[in-house]
PDB file of C-alpha atoms in Angstrom:
ATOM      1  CA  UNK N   1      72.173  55.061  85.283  1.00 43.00           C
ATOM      2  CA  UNK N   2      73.237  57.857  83.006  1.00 46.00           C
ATOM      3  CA  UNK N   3      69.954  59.858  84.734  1.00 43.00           C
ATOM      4  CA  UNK N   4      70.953  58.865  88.196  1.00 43.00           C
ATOM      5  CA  UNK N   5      74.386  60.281  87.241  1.00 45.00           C
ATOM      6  CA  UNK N   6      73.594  63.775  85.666  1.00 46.00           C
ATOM      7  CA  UNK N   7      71.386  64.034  88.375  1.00 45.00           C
ATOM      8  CA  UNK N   8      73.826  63.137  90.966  1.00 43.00           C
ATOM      9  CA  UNK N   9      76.065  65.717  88.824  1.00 48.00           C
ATOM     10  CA  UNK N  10      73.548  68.513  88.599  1.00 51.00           C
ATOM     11  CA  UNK N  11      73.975  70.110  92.135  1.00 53.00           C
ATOM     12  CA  UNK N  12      77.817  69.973  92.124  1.00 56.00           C
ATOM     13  CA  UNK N  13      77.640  71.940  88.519  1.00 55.00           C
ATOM     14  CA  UNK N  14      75.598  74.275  90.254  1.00 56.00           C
ATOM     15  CA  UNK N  15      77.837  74.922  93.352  1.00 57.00           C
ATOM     16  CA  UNK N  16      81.003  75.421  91.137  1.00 60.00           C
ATOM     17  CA  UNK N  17      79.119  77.404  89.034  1.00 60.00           C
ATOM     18  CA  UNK N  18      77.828  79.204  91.922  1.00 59.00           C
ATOM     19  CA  UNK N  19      81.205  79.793  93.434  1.00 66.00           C
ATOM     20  CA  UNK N  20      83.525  80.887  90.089  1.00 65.00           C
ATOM     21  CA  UNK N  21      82.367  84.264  89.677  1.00 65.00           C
ATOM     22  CA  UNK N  22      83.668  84.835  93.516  1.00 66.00           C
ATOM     23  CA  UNK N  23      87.025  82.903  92.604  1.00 70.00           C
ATOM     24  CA  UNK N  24      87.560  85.635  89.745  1.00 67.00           C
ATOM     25  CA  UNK N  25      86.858  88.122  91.390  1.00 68.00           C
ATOM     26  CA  UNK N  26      89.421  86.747  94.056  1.00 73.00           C
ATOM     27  CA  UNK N  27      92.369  85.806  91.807  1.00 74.00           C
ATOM     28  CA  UNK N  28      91.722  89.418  89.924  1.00 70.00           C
ATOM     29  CA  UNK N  29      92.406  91.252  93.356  1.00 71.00           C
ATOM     30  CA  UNK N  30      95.408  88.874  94.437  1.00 76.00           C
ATOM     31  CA  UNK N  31      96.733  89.201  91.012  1.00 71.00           C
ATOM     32  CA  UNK N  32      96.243  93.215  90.565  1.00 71.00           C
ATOM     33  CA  UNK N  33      98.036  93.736  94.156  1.00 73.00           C
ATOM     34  CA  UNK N  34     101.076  91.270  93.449  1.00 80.00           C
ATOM     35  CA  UNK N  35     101.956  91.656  89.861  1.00 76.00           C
ATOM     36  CA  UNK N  36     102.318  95.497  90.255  1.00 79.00           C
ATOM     37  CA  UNK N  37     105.094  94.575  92.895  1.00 82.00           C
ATOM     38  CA  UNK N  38     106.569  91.858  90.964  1.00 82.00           C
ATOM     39  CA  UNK N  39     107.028  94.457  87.552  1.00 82.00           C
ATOM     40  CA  UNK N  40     108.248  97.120  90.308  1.00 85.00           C
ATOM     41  CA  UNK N  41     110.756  94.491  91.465  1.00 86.00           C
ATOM     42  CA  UNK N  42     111.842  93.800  87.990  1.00 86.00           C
ATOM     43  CA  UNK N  43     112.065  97.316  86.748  1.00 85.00           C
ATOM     44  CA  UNK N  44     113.980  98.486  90.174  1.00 88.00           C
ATOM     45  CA  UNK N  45     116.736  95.531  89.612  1.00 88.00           C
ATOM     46  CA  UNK N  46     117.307  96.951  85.920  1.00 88.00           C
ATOM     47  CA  UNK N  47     117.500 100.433  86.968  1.00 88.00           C
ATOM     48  CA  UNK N  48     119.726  99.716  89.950  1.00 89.00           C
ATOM     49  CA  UNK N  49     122.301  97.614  87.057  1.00 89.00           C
ATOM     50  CA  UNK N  50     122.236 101.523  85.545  1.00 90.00           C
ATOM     51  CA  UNK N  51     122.387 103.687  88.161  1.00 91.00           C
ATOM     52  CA  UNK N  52     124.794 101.876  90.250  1.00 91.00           C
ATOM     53  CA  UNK N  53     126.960 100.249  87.812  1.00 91.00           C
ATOM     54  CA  UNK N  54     126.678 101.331  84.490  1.00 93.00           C
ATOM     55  CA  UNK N  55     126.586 105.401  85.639  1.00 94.00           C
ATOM     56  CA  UNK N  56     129.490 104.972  87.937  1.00 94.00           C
ATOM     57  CA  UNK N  57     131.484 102.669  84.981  1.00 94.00           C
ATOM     58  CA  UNK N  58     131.124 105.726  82.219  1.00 94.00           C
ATOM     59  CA  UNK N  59     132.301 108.192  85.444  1.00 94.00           C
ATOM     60  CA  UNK N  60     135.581 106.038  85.910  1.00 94.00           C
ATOM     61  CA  UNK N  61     136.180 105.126  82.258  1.00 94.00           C
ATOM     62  CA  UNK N  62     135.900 109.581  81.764  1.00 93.00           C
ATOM     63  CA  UNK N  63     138.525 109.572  85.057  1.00 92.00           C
ATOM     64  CA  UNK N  64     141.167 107.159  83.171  1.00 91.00           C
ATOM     65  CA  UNK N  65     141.497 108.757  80.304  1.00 89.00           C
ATOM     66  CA  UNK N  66     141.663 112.140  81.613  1.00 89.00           C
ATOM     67  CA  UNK N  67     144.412 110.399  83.719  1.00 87.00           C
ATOM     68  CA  UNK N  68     145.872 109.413  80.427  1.00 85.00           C
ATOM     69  CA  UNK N  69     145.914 112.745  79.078  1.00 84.00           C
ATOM     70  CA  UNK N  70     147.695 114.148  81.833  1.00 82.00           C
ATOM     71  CA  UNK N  71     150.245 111.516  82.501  1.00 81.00           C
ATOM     72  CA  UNK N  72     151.033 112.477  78.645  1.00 81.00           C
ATOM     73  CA  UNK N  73     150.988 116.273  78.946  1.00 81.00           C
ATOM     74  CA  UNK N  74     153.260 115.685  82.124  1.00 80.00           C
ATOM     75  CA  UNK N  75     155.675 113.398  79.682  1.00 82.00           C
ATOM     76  CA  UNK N  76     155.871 115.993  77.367  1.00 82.00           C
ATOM     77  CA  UNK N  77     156.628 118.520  80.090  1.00 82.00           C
ATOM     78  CA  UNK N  78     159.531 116.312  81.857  1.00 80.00           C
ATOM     79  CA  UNK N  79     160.878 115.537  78.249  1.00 81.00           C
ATOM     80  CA  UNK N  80     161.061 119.564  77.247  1.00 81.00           C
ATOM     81  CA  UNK N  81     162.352 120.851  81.087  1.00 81.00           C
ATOM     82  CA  UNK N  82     163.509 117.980  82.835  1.00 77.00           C
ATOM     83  CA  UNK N  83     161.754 119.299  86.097  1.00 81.00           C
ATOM     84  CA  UNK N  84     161.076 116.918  88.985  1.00 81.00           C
ATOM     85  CA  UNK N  85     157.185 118.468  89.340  1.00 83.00           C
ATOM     86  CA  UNK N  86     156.227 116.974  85.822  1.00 80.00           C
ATOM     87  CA  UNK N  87     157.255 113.593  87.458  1.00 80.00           C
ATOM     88  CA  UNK N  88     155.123 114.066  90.283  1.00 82.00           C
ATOM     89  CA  UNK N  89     152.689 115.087  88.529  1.00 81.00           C
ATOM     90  CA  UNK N  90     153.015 111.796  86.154  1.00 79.00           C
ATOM     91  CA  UNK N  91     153.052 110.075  89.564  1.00 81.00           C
ATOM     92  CA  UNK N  92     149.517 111.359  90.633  1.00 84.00           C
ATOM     93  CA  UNK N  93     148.070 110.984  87.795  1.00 83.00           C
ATOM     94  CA  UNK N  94     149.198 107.273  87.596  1.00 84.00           C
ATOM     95  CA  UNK N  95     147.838 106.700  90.884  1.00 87.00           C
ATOM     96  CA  UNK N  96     144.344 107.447  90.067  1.00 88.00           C
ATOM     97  CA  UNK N  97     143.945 106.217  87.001  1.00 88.00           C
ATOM     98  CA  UNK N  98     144.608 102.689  88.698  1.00 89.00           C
ATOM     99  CA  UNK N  99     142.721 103.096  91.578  1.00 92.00           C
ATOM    100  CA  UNK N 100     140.213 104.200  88.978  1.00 93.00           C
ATOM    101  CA  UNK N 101     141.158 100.920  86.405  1.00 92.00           C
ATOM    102  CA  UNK N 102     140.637  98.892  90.047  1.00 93.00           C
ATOM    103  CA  UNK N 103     137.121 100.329  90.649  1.00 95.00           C
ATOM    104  CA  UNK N 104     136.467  99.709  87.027  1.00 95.00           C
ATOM    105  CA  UNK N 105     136.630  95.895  85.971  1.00 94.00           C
ATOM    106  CA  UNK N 106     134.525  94.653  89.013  1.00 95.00           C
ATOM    107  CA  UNK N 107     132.164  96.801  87.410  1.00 95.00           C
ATOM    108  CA  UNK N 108     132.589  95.828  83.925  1.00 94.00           C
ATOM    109  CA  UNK N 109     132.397  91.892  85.115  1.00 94.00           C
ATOM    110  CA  UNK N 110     128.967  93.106  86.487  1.00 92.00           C
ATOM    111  CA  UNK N 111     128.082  94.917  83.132  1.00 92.00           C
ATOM    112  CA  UNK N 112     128.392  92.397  80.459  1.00 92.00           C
ATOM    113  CA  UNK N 113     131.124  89.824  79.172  1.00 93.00           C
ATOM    114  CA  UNK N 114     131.846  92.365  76.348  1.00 94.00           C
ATOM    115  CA  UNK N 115     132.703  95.048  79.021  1.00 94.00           C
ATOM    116  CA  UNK N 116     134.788  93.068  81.104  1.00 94.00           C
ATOM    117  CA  UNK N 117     136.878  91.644  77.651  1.00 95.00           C
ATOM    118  CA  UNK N 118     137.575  95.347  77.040  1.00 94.00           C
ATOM    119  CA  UNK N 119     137.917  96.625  80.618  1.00 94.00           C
ATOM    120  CA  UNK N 120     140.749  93.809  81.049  1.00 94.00           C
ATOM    121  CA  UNK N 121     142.358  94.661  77.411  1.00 94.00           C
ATOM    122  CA  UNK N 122     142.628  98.250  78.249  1.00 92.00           C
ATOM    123  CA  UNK N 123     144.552  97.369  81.587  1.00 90.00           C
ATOM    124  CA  UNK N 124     147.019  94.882  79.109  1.00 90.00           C
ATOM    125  CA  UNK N 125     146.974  97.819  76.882  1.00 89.00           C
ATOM    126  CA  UNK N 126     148.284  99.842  79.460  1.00 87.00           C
ATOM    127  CA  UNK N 127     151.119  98.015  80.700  1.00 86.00           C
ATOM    128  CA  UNK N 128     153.527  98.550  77.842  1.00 85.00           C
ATOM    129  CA  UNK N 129     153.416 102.072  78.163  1.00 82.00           C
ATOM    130  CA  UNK N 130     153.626 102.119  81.490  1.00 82.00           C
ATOM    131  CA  UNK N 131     157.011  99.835  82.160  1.00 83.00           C
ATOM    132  CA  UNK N 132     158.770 102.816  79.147  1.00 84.00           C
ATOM    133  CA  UNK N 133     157.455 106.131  81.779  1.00 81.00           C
ATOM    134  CA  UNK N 134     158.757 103.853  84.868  1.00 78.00           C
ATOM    135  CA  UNK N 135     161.914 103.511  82.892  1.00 82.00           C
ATOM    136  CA  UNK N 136     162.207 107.252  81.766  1.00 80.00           C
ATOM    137  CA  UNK N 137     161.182 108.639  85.821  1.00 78.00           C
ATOM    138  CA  UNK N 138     163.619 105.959  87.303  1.00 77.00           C
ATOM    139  CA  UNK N 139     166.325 107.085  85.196  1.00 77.00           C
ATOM    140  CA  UNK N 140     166.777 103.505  83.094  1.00 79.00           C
ATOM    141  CA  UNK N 141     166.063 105.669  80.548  1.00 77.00           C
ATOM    142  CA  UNK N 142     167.296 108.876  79.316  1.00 80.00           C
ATOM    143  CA  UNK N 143     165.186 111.258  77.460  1.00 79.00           C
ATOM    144  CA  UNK N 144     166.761 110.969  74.045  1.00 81.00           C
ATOM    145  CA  UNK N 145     166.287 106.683  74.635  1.00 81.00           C
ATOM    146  CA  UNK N 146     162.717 107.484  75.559  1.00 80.00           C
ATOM    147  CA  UNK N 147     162.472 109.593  72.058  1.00 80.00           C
ATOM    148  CA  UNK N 148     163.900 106.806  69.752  1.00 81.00           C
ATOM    149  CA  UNK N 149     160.840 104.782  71.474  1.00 79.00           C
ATOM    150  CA  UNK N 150     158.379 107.424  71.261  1.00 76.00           C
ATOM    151  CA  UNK N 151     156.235 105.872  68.262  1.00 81.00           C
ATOM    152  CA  UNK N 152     155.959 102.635  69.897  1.00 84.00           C
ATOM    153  CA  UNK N 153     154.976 104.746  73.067  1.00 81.00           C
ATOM    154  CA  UNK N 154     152.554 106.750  71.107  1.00 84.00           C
ATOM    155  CA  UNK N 155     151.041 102.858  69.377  1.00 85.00           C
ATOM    156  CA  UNK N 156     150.464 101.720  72.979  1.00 84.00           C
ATOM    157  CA  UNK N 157     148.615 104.727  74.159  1.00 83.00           C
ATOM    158  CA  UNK N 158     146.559 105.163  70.889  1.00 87.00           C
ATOM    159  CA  UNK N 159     145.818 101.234  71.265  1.00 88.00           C
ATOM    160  CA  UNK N 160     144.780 101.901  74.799  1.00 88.00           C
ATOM    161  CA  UNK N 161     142.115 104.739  73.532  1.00 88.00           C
ATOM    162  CA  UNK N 162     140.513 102.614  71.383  1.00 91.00           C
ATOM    163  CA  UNK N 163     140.183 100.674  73.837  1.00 92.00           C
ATOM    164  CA  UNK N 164     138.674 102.650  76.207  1.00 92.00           C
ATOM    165  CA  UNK N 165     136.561 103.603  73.145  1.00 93.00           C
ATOM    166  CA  UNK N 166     135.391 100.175  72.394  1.00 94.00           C
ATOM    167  CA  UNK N 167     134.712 100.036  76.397  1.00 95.00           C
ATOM    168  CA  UNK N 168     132.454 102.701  76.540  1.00 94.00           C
ATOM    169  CA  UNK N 169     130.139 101.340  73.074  1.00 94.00           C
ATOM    170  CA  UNK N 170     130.013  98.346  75.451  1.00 95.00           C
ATOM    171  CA  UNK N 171     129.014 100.114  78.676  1.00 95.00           C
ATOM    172  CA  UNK N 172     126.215 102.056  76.927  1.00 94.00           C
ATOM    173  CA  UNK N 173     125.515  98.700  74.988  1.00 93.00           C
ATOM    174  CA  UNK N 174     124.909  97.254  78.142  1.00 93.00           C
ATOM    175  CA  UNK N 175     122.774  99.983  79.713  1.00 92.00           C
ATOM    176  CA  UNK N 176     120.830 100.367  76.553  1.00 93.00           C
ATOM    177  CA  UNK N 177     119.601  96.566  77.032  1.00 92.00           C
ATOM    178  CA  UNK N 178     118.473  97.255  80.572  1.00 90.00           C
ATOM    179  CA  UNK N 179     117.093  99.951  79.655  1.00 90.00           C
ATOM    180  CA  UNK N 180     114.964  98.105  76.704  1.00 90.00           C
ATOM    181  CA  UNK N 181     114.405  95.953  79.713  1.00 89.00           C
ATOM    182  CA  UNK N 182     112.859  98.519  81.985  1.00 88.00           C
ATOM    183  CA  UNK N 183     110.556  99.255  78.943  1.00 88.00           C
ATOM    184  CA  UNK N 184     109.631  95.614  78.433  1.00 88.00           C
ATOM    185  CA  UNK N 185     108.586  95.452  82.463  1.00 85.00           C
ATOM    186  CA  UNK N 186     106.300  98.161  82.102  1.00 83.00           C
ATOM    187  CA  UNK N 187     104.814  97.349  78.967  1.00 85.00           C
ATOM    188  CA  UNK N 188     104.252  94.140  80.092  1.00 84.00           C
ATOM    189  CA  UNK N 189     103.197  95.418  83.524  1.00 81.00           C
ATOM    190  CA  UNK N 190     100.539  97.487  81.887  1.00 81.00           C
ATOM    191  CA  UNK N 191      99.002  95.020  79.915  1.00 83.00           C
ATOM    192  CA  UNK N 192      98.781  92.502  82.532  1.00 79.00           C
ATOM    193  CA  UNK N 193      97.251  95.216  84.800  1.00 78.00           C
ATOM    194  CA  UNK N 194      94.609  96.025  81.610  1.00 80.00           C
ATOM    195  CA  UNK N 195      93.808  92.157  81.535  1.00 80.00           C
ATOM    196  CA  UNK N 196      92.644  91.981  84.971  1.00 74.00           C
ATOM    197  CA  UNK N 197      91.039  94.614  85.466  1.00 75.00           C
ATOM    198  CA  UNK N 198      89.150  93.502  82.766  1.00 77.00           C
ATOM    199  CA  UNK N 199      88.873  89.708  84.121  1.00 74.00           C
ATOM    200  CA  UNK N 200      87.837  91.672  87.509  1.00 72.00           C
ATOM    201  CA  UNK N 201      85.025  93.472  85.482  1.00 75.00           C
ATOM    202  CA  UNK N 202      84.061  90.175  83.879  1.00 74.00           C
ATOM    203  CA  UNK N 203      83.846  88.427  87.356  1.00 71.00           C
ATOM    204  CA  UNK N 204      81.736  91.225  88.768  1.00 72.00           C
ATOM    205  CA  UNK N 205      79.175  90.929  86.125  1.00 75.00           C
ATOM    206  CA  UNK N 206      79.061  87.358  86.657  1.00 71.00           C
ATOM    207  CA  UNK N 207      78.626  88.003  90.159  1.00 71.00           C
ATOM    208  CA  UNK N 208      75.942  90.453  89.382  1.00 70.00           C
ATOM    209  CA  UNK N 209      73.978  88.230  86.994  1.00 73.00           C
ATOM    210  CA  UNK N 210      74.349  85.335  89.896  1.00 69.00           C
ATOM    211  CA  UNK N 211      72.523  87.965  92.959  1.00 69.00           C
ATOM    212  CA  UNK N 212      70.331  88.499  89.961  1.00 74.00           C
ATOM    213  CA  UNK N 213      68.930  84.491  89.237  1.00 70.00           C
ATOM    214  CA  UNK N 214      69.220  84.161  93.345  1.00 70.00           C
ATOM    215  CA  UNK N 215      66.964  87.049  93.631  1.00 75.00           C
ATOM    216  CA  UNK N 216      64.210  86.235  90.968  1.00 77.00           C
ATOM    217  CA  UNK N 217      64.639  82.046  92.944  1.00 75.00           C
ATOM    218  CA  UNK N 218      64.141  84.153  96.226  1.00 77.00           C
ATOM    219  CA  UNK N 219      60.873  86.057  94.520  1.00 76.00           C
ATOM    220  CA  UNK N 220      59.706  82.655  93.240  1.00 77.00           C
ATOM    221  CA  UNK N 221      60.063  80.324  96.213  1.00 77.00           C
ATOM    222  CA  UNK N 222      58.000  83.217  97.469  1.00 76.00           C
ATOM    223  CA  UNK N 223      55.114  83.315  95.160  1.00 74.00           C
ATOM    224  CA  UNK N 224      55.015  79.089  95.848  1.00 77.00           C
ATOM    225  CA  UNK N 225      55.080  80.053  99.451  1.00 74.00           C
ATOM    226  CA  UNK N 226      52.382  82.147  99.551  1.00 75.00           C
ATOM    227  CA  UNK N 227      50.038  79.713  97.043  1.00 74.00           C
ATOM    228  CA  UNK N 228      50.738  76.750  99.116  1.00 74.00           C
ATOM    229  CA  UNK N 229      49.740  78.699 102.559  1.00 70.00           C
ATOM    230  CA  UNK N 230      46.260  80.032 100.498  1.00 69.00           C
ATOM    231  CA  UNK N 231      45.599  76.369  99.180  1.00 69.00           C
ATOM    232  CA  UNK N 232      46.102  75.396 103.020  1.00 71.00           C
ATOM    233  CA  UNK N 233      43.539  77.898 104.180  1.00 70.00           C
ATOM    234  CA  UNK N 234      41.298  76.929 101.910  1.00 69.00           C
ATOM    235  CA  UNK N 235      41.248  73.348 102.240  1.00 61.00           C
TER     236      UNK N 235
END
């Protein structure tokens, strides 16, 4: 029974046998045209996080605290001349830094957890400072009031740069890991790539060395061929 089996066996072995140098060579192709686009995928969804959210995060993070620096030199100005164009100019300023704050903190939430805890402080940060200028501009406050407040004016807005400070080390933190990640994809990428080509080579050579054992079969069945015809003749 155990003869009848292997021998039962034998011709199956020989047909999978037969037909795995093909399958490698099969898998290698599928898997050298798909993984290429998979990394590619992979590396263009990390680059995309930098270009179009980290880039445009560090642009607006630059435009609110120029605002910042404006709205103060403008503070200064109405506090020295009293002229209505420092106001307006406080007023302008204002405006884009909160359009700008606006654009910001969807992009932060995007970014990391770290940059959207900082993007939101800086906006708390802000606030304080912002209710003493309305109250100085609208007249609830005159400019000597505003003085006797000017060093917790000054806290707020110092507390609000090192805010924006700590925002930014968490922006670049956060395009610095995609970054690492873009690296990772095409290490990876390449070594997978390296790994079938060389499982493509190995299938070829087994493909090579199969035509090789068919051919000397071929030359054999042959020879028997050509023996049996000449024992015919002569019998």
């Amino acid at each position: 029974m155990r003869w009848v089996g292997s021998t039962l066996r034998g011709p199956r072995d020989r047909e999978w046998r037969a037909w795995l140098p093909f399958a490698l060579v099969l898998l290698s192709l599928l898997a050298l045209a798909i993984v290429p686009i998979l990394t590619n995928r992979r590396i263009e969804a990390h680059r995309a996080v930098i270009i179009g959210t980290a880039d445009p995060a560090r642009s607006l993070l630059r435009d609110i605290e120029l605002a910042l620096a404006l709205e103060s030199a403008g503070t200064r100005g109405y506090l020295l001349t009293g002229e209505e164009r420092y106001a307006v100019s406080h007023v302008r300023a204002r405006s884009q830094r909160n359009r700008a704050l606006a654009r910001l903190l969807p992009l932060a939430r995007r970014l990391s957890p770290e940059s959207y805890a900082e993007a939101t402080r800086l906006a708390r940060d802000l606030a304080p400072a912002e209710a003493r200028l309305d109250s100085l501009y609208q007249g609830l406050l005159s400019g000597t009031e505003y003085t006797a407040r000017l060093e917790r004016q000054q806290a707020s807005l110092q507390a609000a740069f090192a805010t924006s400070t700590r925002l930014r080390t968490a922006i670049e933190r956060a395009a610095e890991e995609h970054r690492t990640q873009v690296d990772a994809a095409e290490r990876t990428g390449a070594a997978v790539a390296v790994l079938l080509v060389l499982l493509g080579l190995l299938a070829a050579l087994l493909v090579a060395r199969l035509a090789r054992n068919y051919r000397i079969l071929t030359q054999r069945l042959e020879v028997r061929l050509q023996r049996q015809a000449v024992l015919r003749a002569v019998a």
